[in-house]
């Protein structure tokens, strides 16, 4: 087994990075794309090319869900079973595919044609229930929709087509603007000429030719732009933490590892308006003094990565990236870097570990990335959506941006509303929009005239809200004051028939699966919680389990390197606290989740 | 120099000091698993969490820089709860197979549960199953289920040996410690990971099921495996012969010394101690008749009766081969008695060829005390020094030849050693272990090994360090100085030394030899002391 034919490409890849080991994930992708999996000889080849111990390569191979340690089918059908899809029947969909192919999840058909895989959230929740066939997203696919299931099965058994040739579905994606979605209507993506015709790169030109970095930061601070990845930290203030007198290079890293269940926003920016992201990166890089930027895109996002890479190539060609951007003397190189299937890499320091070629495990703070981040150098990590807002702020002025939002948070967000609503989709709204408006007006209200039971307002990790708690503005501070968080703006809606034990089962499975395993409380706690919840779901629960779940989740909280343990704890605590009677009834009844199908599916 | 308060007590520490280190200065122990001062900070076990004033969350003391005015509580209600919670998580999937675990008794899961845990366990789910009893290398056994994934061993093979054998594979509670399939943990320092492991996940194969640790006694010592002189703890048992196959020395552990070996030692030194209990010379032997050259058991009285007159009559026609594996006290005794009183020509056996060193701890010279011999003025013989001495003995130029510890067959060849045995020269062998030379001597005098006698080695950097006394000499073996003092006295030497302890020999060395001036066994303590010397003591310096 030889990998010599990959050497030239490997050299090109390694040359993109400051340190060879940072090319770990790209080289493993190279091997996997070539062989269909990563054989031991491939691991040895990567170790040798990067001059690392082979155990480091195995750590990476075993950590990321998308790397294959054994051969799989020629094509892979992934069925998302995270909460948004599950609420719309993904368990039944998985069973349907299982029957169609005659294999269980995790297996490959006898002829080696298709592997069926159960995966966690692919962040296309507006398509739920959805599947991914190799690189392509398909949805919604109802479990009763036998025609679509048969067509997908047929497709899976045939030769793959290029993802651009096979169009993805067009769910409801708002393109009404005013900031992020104005160019979303063009399904082919907005390329350089169209973008510049629309006034694109003028903000960057203005910044590069006539402003000081300090002024740019001041404008972003004045705009009240908050970190839209989920934490809500003021973006301009974050930029101001970078030392201006250091002798180390400064890096800008764009977090495109969109992974919070219920979220769907960054993918649309990269697919539909990639130059807006690049222009935002140019301005941000100028403000913090960075001349190298990385975009870390989650591994499942093939098309976003391809489109962003095409935009990067265009920008180099047109002189908007490289050693002398638009003749201004400012230099910026951009590398599009792909992850390989690990939710935790959305945590900024885990993302940096991953980008450095290791397992995606969060780093200790202090030091903070702005002081010592990527390769030990000052680094600013910003979410895609955050950076995509920046050109608007510089072109229209911070006052305009701030005015669109609330007192302490400017602008709009791309809200993804999924679950039991009439019209799941992605909607750009001012951050002050209320949760009720999003559900009832934008998403058409609860499906089938049912009553609302509960909403998760900001992605799976946010504490659940009851039907009585939805009259809140969706900016970070208001949702926080209501006891939850605006998070990643992933709104998951549950109707009156939703079984909360099933909902908790979904969340507990997700966090147990995705814990990086580094800190003891999270590693052991997520698994422990999942096993208790599974036992309850199997009809073997005890009433005392509920208090145990509360104390175990409390014991995890705040005792780990990153906030994953909080993210895992809050769903447990809020579901049990707000729906305790339902949990107790379920346990007393001796029912099991397997025995009785959840009623919500019958309405699908 | 920030001043902070820990548990109500103030302490000033240098900038950059962490709270766990600052607490140590106050004698406050903060429990830890992943933290180790010799490795990078991982911060993953979360055991060292402390309560910090004005901090909403508990902080890990291992990664918390001490700052001016910081107020830390390690014993508050919150801190106790935090630690107990972490312990419960760590023990959730732990197999609790203490009754069959070699770590039991020195396990930080057991110790911390008793000191910081004592919660009522809630875990009643199926535990995660992983591999047990995996032989990961010649010296180390891995039990994945017992592992708490603190990553100390991973950081050791990454940062210290830079061999990278260990990895933690998979994620979540499926994460497991292991080696890449087919790889072996066989670097020269592999067994240090056993010492680093705070639980029973990595244990020594040689110690497997040999003894419960609470039956072991401990003696502070110094490794004699090369001229580095790594500080050690000897773990031994003498009152339970059913343990450890009746051998007294059970295992060797490195002992911290900032200048010599930090926390580490090599496997060669750690496992090179079998000779202390095996193939020992336990009895005085003498040749019965010249024709058969057969040896029979004798006793010290007979030996002294025979050898003292020979020494008294030596009149300078006496040769001695000493070994750089002998303690400074043994070498000094030989010099003072056989050299000064009886006019012996003393040569030190040269460095064995082929010894390999590295750029970390291991030295090419496998003798632990060549520097000590040099400081006593016993310079290495020229390359043919031993041989010319043996030649002189065979040629009848010497009446007696005494060989201490060295194997003449190896040094000058079997034929020449046999010629020596056939000659009229009185050939005396004094040493600890059997070798091809022993059976050719007219007298065989069993001497104590260093850890039966105490004494000092001077390492390659000139550090004088005590080897300690772990147990009494085996069978009839005697301390070298005792043998020589009694012979001198029996030979009627007027000023025969009368050292009754090794400490007294060392006192005599300190009094007579500038390099040791002012030192005593007590002042050497556990860290030793640098000898005063203007001469380089060995080619190799500090790492």
PDB file of N, CA, C and O in Angstrom, chain B residues 476-533:
ATOM      1  N   UNK B 476      27.608 -14.963  56.074  1.00  0.00           N
ATOM      2  CA  UNK B 476      28.859 -14.593  56.751  1.00  0.00           C
ATOM      3  C   UNK B 476      29.479 -13.312  56.223  1.00  0.00           C
ATOM      4  O   UNK B 476      30.574 -12.916  56.645  1.00  0.00           O
ATOM      5  N   UNK B 477      28.823 -12.685  55.234  1.00  0.00           N
ATOM      6  CA  UNK B 477      29.442 -11.502  54.622  1.00  0.00           C
ATOM      7  C   UNK B 477      29.684 -10.425  55.675  1.00  0.00           C
ATOM      8  O   UNK B 477      28.912 -10.266  56.620  1.00  0.00           O
ATOM      9  N   UNK B 478      30.807  -9.710  55.529  1.00  0.00           N
ATOM     10  CA  UNK B 478      31.157  -8.655  56.478  1.00  0.00           C
ATOM     11  C   UNK B 478      31.494  -7.369  55.730  1.00  0.00           C
ATOM     12  O   UNK B 478      31.960  -7.409  54.593  1.00  0.00           O
ATOM     13  N   UNK B 479      31.299  -6.245  56.427  1.00  0.00           N
ATOM     14  CA  UNK B 479      31.695  -4.973  55.859  1.00  0.00           C
ATOM     15  C   UNK B 479      33.198  -4.985  55.629  1.00  0.00           C
ATOM     16  O   UNK B 479      33.968  -5.478  56.456  1.00  0.00           O
ATOM     17  N   UNK B 480      33.626  -4.401  54.547  1.00  0.00           N
ATOM     18  CA  UNK B 480      35.017  -4.402  54.140  1.00  0.00           C
ATOM     19  C   UNK B 480      35.929  -3.833  55.235  1.00  0.00           C
ATOM     20  O   UNK B 480      36.984  -4.389  55.537  1.00  0.00           O
ATOM     21  N   UNK B 481      35.477  -2.692  55.813  1.00  0.00           N
ATOM     22  CA  UNK B 481      36.368  -2.052  56.797  1.00  0.00           C
ATOM     23  C   UNK B 481      36.571  -2.926  58.019  1.00  0.00           C
ATOM     24  O   UNK B 481      37.628  -2.936  58.632  1.00  0.00           O
ATOM     25  N   UNK B 482      35.534  -3.721  58.345  1.00  0.00           N
ATOM     26  CA  UNK B 482      35.646  -4.611  59.509  1.00  0.00           C
ATOM     27  C   UNK B 482      36.682  -5.704  59.226  1.00  0.00           C
ATOM     28  O   UNK B 482      37.550  -5.998  60.058  1.00  0.00           O
ATOM     29  N   UNK B 483      36.616  -6.268  58.041  1.00  0.00           N
ATOM     30  CA  UNK B 483      37.563  -7.312  57.643  1.00  0.00           C
ATOM     31  C   UNK B 483      38.984  -6.767  57.730  1.00  0.00           C
ATOM     32  O   UNK B 483      39.886  -7.389  58.320  1.00  0.00           O
ATOM     33  N   UNK B 484      39.175  -5.569  57.178  1.00  0.00           N
ATOM     34  CA  UNK B 484      40.536  -5.031  57.090  1.00  0.00           C
ATOM     35  C   UNK B 484      41.063  -4.583  58.453  1.00  0.00           C
ATOM     36  O   UNK B 484      42.235  -4.790  58.767  1.00  0.00           O
ATOM     37  N   UNK B 485      40.203  -3.986  59.278  1.00  0.00           N
ATOM     38  CA  UNK B 485      40.640  -3.564  60.617  1.00  0.00           C
ATOM     39  C   UNK B 485      41.086  -4.767  61.435  1.00  0.00           C
ATOM     40  O   UNK B 485      42.113  -4.729  62.126  1.00  0.00           O
ATOM     41  N   UNK B 486      40.270  -5.828  61.351  1.00  0.00           N
ATOM     42  CA  UNK B 486      40.611  -7.004  62.155  1.00  0.00           C
ATOM     43  C   UNK B 486      41.888  -7.649  61.672  1.00  0.00           C
ATOM     44  O   UNK B 486      42.713  -8.108  62.475  1.00  0.00           O
ATOM     45  N   UNK B 487      42.093  -7.670  60.352  1.00  0.00           N
ATOM     46  CA  UNK B 487      43.337  -8.240  59.820  1.00  0.00           C
ATOM     47  C   UNK B 487      44.544  -7.424  60.288  1.00  0.00           C
ATOM     48  O   UNK B 487      45.577  -7.980  60.692  1.00  0.00           O
ATOM     49  N   UNK B 488      44.404  -6.094  60.235  1.00  0.00           N
ATOM     50  CA  UNK B 488      45.512  -5.232  60.643  1.00  0.00           C
ATOM     51  C   UNK B 488      45.844  -5.461  62.109  1.00  0.00           C
ATOM     52  O   UNK B 488      47.008  -5.554  62.495  1.00  0.00           O
ATOM     53  N   UNK B 489      44.768  -5.543  62.887  1.00  0.00           N
ATOM     54  CA  UNK B 489      44.971  -5.764  64.316  1.00  0.00           C
ATOM     55  C   UNK B 489      45.633  -7.119  64.547  1.00  0.00           C
ATOM     56  O   UNK B 489      46.598  -7.242  65.314  1.00  0.00           O
ATOM     57  N   UNK B 490      45.114  -8.153  63.845  1.00  0.00           N
ATOM     58  CA  UNK B 490      45.665  -9.499  63.994  1.00  0.00           C
ATOM     59  C   UNK B 490      47.124  -9.562  63.526  1.00  0.00           C
ATOM     60  O   UNK B 490      47.928 -10.300  64.052  1.00  0.00           O
ATOM     61  N   UNK B 491      47.453  -8.709  62.548  1.00  0.00           N
ATOM     62  CA  UNK B 491      48.818  -8.707  62.031  1.00  0.00           C
ATOM     63  C   UNK B 491      49.759  -7.923  62.936  1.00  0.00           C
ATOM     64  O   UNK B 491      50.948  -7.827  62.663  1.00  0.00           O
ATOM     65  N   UNK B 492      49.193  -7.319  63.999  1.00  0.00           N
ATOM     66  CA  UNK B 492      50.021  -6.631  64.970  1.00  0.00           C
ATOM     67  C   UNK B 492      50.449  -5.242  64.550  1.00  0.00           C
ATOM     68  O   UNK B 492      51.440  -4.711  65.033  1.00  0.00           O
ATOM     69  N   UNK B 493      49.683  -4.643  63.652  1.00  0.00           N
ATOM     70  CA  UNK B 493      50.027  -3.283  63.253  1.00  0.00           C
ATOM     71  C   UNK B 493      49.747  -2.351  64.437  1.00  0.00           C
ATOM     72  O   UNK B 493      48.663  -2.383  65.018  1.00  0.00           O
ATOM     73  N   UNK B 494      50.727  -1.540  64.742  1.00  0.00           N
ATOM     74  CA  UNK B 494      50.604  -0.724  65.945  1.00  0.00           C
ATOM     75  C   UNK B 494      49.459   0.288  65.850  1.00  0.00           C
ATOM     76  O   UNK B 494      48.664   0.445  66.771  1.00  0.00           O
ATOM     77  N   UNK B 495      49.367   0.973  64.727  1.00  0.00           N
ATOM     78  CA  UNK B 495      48.337   2.009  64.591  1.00  0.00           C
ATOM     79  C   UNK B 495      47.160   1.519  63.745  1.00  0.00           C
ATOM     80  O   UNK B 495      46.621   2.239  62.932  1.00  0.00           O
ATOM     81  N   UNK B 496      46.804   0.254  63.924  1.00  0.00           N
ATOM     82  CA  UNK B 496      45.695  -0.299  63.151  1.00  0.00           C
ATOM     83  C   UNK B 496      44.422   0.495  63.418  1.00  0.00           C
ATOM     84  O   UNK B 496      44.102   0.790  64.564  1.00  0.00           O
ATOM     85  N   UNK B 497      43.716   0.879  62.348  1.00  0.00           N
ATOM     86  CA  UNK B 497      42.462   1.610  62.565  1.00  0.00           C
ATOM     87  C   UNK B 497      41.439   0.708  63.234  1.00  0.00           C
ATOM     88  O   UNK B 497      41.494  -0.516  63.109  1.00  0.00           O
ATOM     89  N   UNK B 498      40.505   1.337  63.939  1.00  0.00           N
ATOM     90  CA  UNK B 498      39.506   0.522  64.640  1.00  0.00           C
ATOM     91  C   UNK B 498      38.104   1.053  64.372  1.00  0.00           C
ATOM     92  O   UNK B 498      37.351   1.308  65.289  1.00  0.00           O
ATOM     93  N   UNK B 499      37.802   1.253  63.082  1.00  0.00           N
ATOM     94  CA  UNK B 499      36.470   1.761  62.744  1.00  0.00           C
ATOM     95  C   UNK B 499      35.418   0.695  62.981  1.00  0.00           C
ATOM     96  O   UNK B 499      35.511  -0.406  62.433  1.00  0.00           O
ATOM     97  N   UNK B 500      34.445   1.034  63.789  1.00  0.00           N
ATOM     98  CA  UNK B 500      33.404   0.017  64.003  1.00  0.00           C
ATOM     99  C   UNK B 500      32.163   0.299  63.150  1.00  0.00           C
ATOM    100  O   UNK B 500      31.311  -0.568  63.013  1.00  0.00           O
ATOM    101  N   UNK B 501      32.058   1.491  62.609  1.00  0.00           N
ATOM    102  CA  UNK B 501      30.916   1.776  61.731  1.00  0.00           C
ATOM    103  C   UNK B 501      31.410   2.457  60.458  1.00  0.00           C
ATOM    104  O   UNK B 501      32.517   3.011  60.416  1.00  0.00           O
ATOM    105  N   UNK B 502      30.568   2.420  59.452  1.00  0.00           N
ATOM    106  CA  UNK B 502      30.925   3.070  58.193  1.00  0.00           C
ATOM    107  C   UNK B 502      31.009   4.580  58.392  1.00  0.00           C
ATOM    108  O   UNK B 502      31.811   5.262  57.764  1.00  0.00           O
ATOM    109  N   UNK B 503      30.177   5.102  59.306  1.00  0.00           N
ATOM    110  CA  UNK B 503      30.217   6.538  59.583  1.00  0.00           C
ATOM    111  C   UNK B 503      31.591   6.945  60.093  1.00  0.00           C
ATOM    112  O   UNK B 503      32.100   8.019  59.779  1.00  0.00           O
ATOM    113  N   UNK B 504      32.202   6.067  60.887  1.00  0.00           N
ATOM    114  CA  UNK B 504      33.538   6.388  61.400  1.00  0.00           C
ATOM    115  C   UNK B 504      34.577   6.406  60.283  1.00  0.00           C
ATOM    116  O   UNK B 504      35.496   7.208  60.293  1.00  0.00           O
ATOM    117  N   UNK B 505      34.402   5.505  59.321  1.00  0.00           N
ATOM    118  CA  UNK B 505      35.329   5.520  58.176  1.00  0.00           C
ATOM    119  C   UNK B 505      35.173   6.841  57.438  1.00  0.00           C
ATOM    120  O   UNK B 505      36.145   7.496  57.077  1.00  0.00           O
ATOM    121  N   UNK B 506      33.904   7.250  57.251  1.00  0.00           N
ATOM    122  CA  UNK B 506      33.685   8.489  56.517  1.00  0.00           C
ATOM    123  C   UNK B 506      34.278   9.683  57.270  1.00  0.00           C
ATOM    124  O   UNK B 506      34.873  10.588  56.671  1.00  0.00           O
ATOM    125  N   UNK B 507      34.161   9.636  58.609  1.00  0.00           N
ATOM    126  CA  UNK B 507      34.744  10.715  59.412  1.00  0.00           C
ATOM    127  C   UNK B 507      36.247  10.779  59.192  1.00  0.00           C
ATOM    128  O   UNK B 507      36.833  11.865  59.078  1.00  0.00           O
ATOM    129  N   UNK B 508      36.868   9.605  59.076  1.00  0.00           N
ATOM    130  CA  UNK B 508      38.311   9.555  58.835  1.00  0.00           C
ATOM    131  C   UNK B 508      38.648  10.114  57.454  1.00  0.00           C
ATOM    132  O   UNK B 508      39.666  10.802  57.267  1.00  0.00           O
ATOM    133  N   UNK B 509      37.781   9.818  56.475  1.00  0.00           N
ATOM    134  CA  UNK B 509      37.994  10.351  55.121  1.00  0.00           C
ATOM    135  C   UNK B 509      37.918  11.873  55.160  1.00  0.00           C
ATOM    136  O   UNK B 509      38.769  12.577  54.623  1.00  0.00           O
ATOM    137  N   UNK B 510      36.853  12.372  55.817  1.00  0.00           N
ATOM    138  CA  UNK B 510      36.648  13.818  55.862  1.00  0.00           C
ATOM    139  C   UNK B 510      37.831  14.520  56.519  1.00  0.00           C
ATOM    140  O   UNK B 510      38.204  15.629  56.145  1.00  0.00           O
ATOM    141  N   UNK B 511      38.402  13.852  57.494  1.00  0.00           N
ATOM    142  CA  UNK B 511      39.525  14.438  58.239  1.00  0.00           C
ATOM    143  C   UNK B 511      40.797  14.450  57.398  1.00  0.00           C
ATOM    144  O   UNK B 511      41.606  15.379  57.472  1.00  0.00           O
ATOM    145  N   UNK B 512      40.964  13.434  56.559  1.00  0.00           N
ATOM    146  CA  UNK B 512      42.252  13.275  55.875  1.00  0.00           C
ATOM    147  C   UNK B 512      42.229  13.736  54.431  1.00  0.00           C
ATOM    148  O   UNK B 512      43.276  13.891  53.819  1.00  0.00           O
ATOM    149  N   UNK B 513      41.063  13.932  53.850  1.00  0.00           N
ATOM    150  CA  UNK B 513      41.002  14.201  52.416  1.00  0.00           C
ATOM    151  C   UNK B 513      40.303  15.533  52.188  1.00  0.00           C
ATOM    152  O   UNK B 513      39.144  15.709  52.582  1.00  0.00           O
ATOM    153  N   UNK B 514      41.012  16.468  51.538  1.00  0.00           N
ATOM    154  CA  UNK B 514      40.500  17.828  51.368  1.00  0.00           C
ATOM    155  C   UNK B 514      39.112  17.858  50.718  1.00  0.00           C
ATOM    156  O   UNK B 514      38.254  18.625  51.117  1.00  0.00           O
ATOM    157  N   UNK B 515      38.946  16.998  49.695  1.00  0.00           N
ATOM    158  CA  UNK B 515      37.697  17.054  48.937  1.00  0.00           C
ATOM    159  C   UNK B 515      36.472  16.792  49.817  1.00  0.00           C
ATOM    160  O   UNK B 515      35.370  17.212  49.497  1.00  0.00           O
ATOM    161  N   UNK B 516      36.672  16.094  50.927  1.00  0.00           N
ATOM    162  CA  UNK B 516      35.557  15.732  51.811  1.00  0.00           C
ATOM    163  C   UNK B 516      35.548  16.559  53.084  1.00  0.00           C
ATOM    164  O   UNK B 516      34.778  16.283  54.000  1.00  0.00           O
ATOM    165  N   UNK B 517      36.407  17.555  53.147  1.00  0.00           N
ATOM    166  CA  UNK B 517      36.589  18.294  54.393  1.00  0.00           C
ATOM    167  C   UNK B 517      35.255  18.870  54.885  1.00  0.00           C
ATOM    168  O   UNK B 517      34.480  19.422  54.109  1.00  0.00           O
ATOM    169  N   UNK B 518      34.998  18.692  56.161  1.00  0.00           N
ATOM    170  CA  UNK B 518      33.806  19.275  56.768  1.00  0.00           C
ATOM    171  C   UNK B 518      32.553  18.450  56.610  1.00  0.00           C
ATOM    172  O   UNK B 518      31.503  18.778  57.152  1.00  0.00           O
ATOM    173  N   UNK B 519      32.630  17.349  55.859  1.00  0.00           N
ATOM    174  CA  UNK B 519      31.425  16.541  55.657  1.00  0.00           C
ATOM    175  C   UNK B 519      31.296  15.489  56.750  1.00  0.00           C
ATOM    176  O   UNK B 519      32.281  15.071  57.347  1.00  0.00           O
ATOM    177  N   UNK B 520      30.041  15.080  57.007  1.00  0.00           N
ATOM    178  CA  UNK B 520      29.805  13.918  57.850  1.00  0.00           C
ATOM    179  C   UNK B 520      28.599  13.186  57.269  1.00  0.00           C
ATOM    180  O   UNK B 520      27.880  13.743  56.437  1.00  0.00           O
ATOM    181  N   UNK B 521      28.387  11.959  57.689  1.00  0.00           N
ATOM    182  CA  UNK B 521      27.208  11.226  57.208  1.00  0.00           C
ATOM    183  C   UNK B 521      25.942  12.041  57.445  1.00  0.00           C
ATOM    184  O   UNK B 521      25.073  12.133  56.594  1.00  0.00           O
ATOM    185  N   UNK B 522      25.877  12.662  58.632  1.00  0.00           N
ATOM    186  CA  UNK B 522      24.683  13.420  58.972  1.00  0.00           C
ATOM    187  C   UNK B 522      24.529  14.620  58.035  1.00  0.00           C
ATOM    188  O   UNK B 522      23.445  14.896  57.534  1.00  0.00           O
ATOM    189  N   UNK B 523      25.644  15.308  57.793  1.00  0.00           N
ATOM    190  CA  UNK B 523      25.529  16.529  56.993  1.00  0.00           C
ATOM    191  C   UNK B 523      25.245  16.197  55.524  1.00  0.00           C
ATOM    192  O   UNK B 523      24.693  17.012  54.794  1.00  0.00           O
ATOM    193  N   UNK B 524      25.617  15.010  55.089  1.00  0.00           N
ATOM    194  CA  UNK B 524      25.299  14.636  53.696  1.00  0.00           C
ATOM    195  C   UNK B 524      23.785  14.560  53.510  1.00  0.00           C
ATOM    196  O   UNK B 524      23.246  14.934  52.479  1.00  0.00           O
ATOM    197  N   UNK B 525      23.129  14.054  54.546  1.00  0.00           N
ATOM    198  CA  UNK B 525      21.668  14.004  54.528  1.00  0.00           C
ATOM    199  C   UNK B 525      21.131  13.237  53.329  1.00  0.00           C
ATOM    200  O   UNK B 525      21.757  12.294  52.838  1.00  0.00           O
ATOM    201  N   UNK B 526      19.957  13.670  52.874  1.00  0.00           N
ATOM    202  CA  UNK B 526      19.301  12.956  51.770  1.00  0.00           C
ATOM    203  C   UNK B 526      19.716  13.503  50.422  1.00  0.00           C
ATOM    204  O   UNK B 526      19.375  12.934  49.390  1.00  0.00           O
ATOM    205  N   UNK B 527      20.403  14.642  50.417  1.00  0.00           N
ATOM    206  CA  UNK B 527      20.714  15.282  49.136  1.00  0.00           C
ATOM    207  C   UNK B 527      22.184  15.171  48.754  1.00  0.00           C
ATOM    208  O   UNK B 527      22.575  15.539  47.657  1.00  0.00           O
ATOM    209  N   UNK B 528      23.026  14.700  49.695  1.00  0.00           N
ATOM    210  CA  UNK B 528      24.444  14.619  49.395  1.00  0.00           C
ATOM    211  C   UNK B 528      25.076  16.002  49.371  1.00  0.00           C
ATOM    212  O   UNK B 528      24.439  17.003  49.685  1.00  0.00           O
ATOM    213  N   UNK B 529      26.366  16.030  49.027  1.00  0.00           N
ATOM    214  CA  UNK B 529      27.073  17.317  48.982  1.00  0.00           C
ATOM    215  C   UNK B 529      28.149  17.219  47.909  1.00  0.00           C
ATOM    216  O   UNK B 529      28.699  16.148  47.649  1.00  0.00           O
ATOM    217  N   UNK B 530      28.440  18.359  47.323  1.00  0.00           N
ATOM    218  CA  UNK B 530      29.454  18.367  46.275  1.00  0.00           C
ATOM    219  C   UNK B 530      30.848  18.339  46.896  1.00  0.00           C
ATOM    220  O   UNK B 530      31.148  19.112  47.807  1.00  0.00           O
ATOM    221  N   UNK B 531      31.678  17.432  46.379  1.00  0.00           N
ATOM    222  CA  UNK B 531      33.062  17.369  46.843  1.00  0.00           C
ATOM    223  C   UNK B 531      33.809  18.580  46.309  1.00  0.00           C
ATOM    224  O   UNK B 531      33.516  19.068  45.219  1.00  0.00           O
ATOM    225  N   UNK B 532      34.734  19.072  47.097  1.00  0.00           N
ATOM    226  CA  UNK B 532      35.557  20.194  46.641  1.00  0.00           C
ATOM    227  C   UNK B 532      36.665  19.629  45.777  1.00  0.00           C
ATOM    228  O   UNK B 532      37.490  18.854  46.237  1.00  0.00           O
ATOM    229  N   UNK B 533      36.640  19.979  44.511  1.00  0.00           N
ATOM    230  CA  UNK B 533      37.673  19.431  43.643  1.00  0.00           C
ATOM    231  C   UNK B 533      37.940  20.390  42.518  1.00  0.00           C
ATOM    232  O   UNK B 533      37.032  20.977  41.950  1.00  0.00           O
TER     233      UNK B 533
END
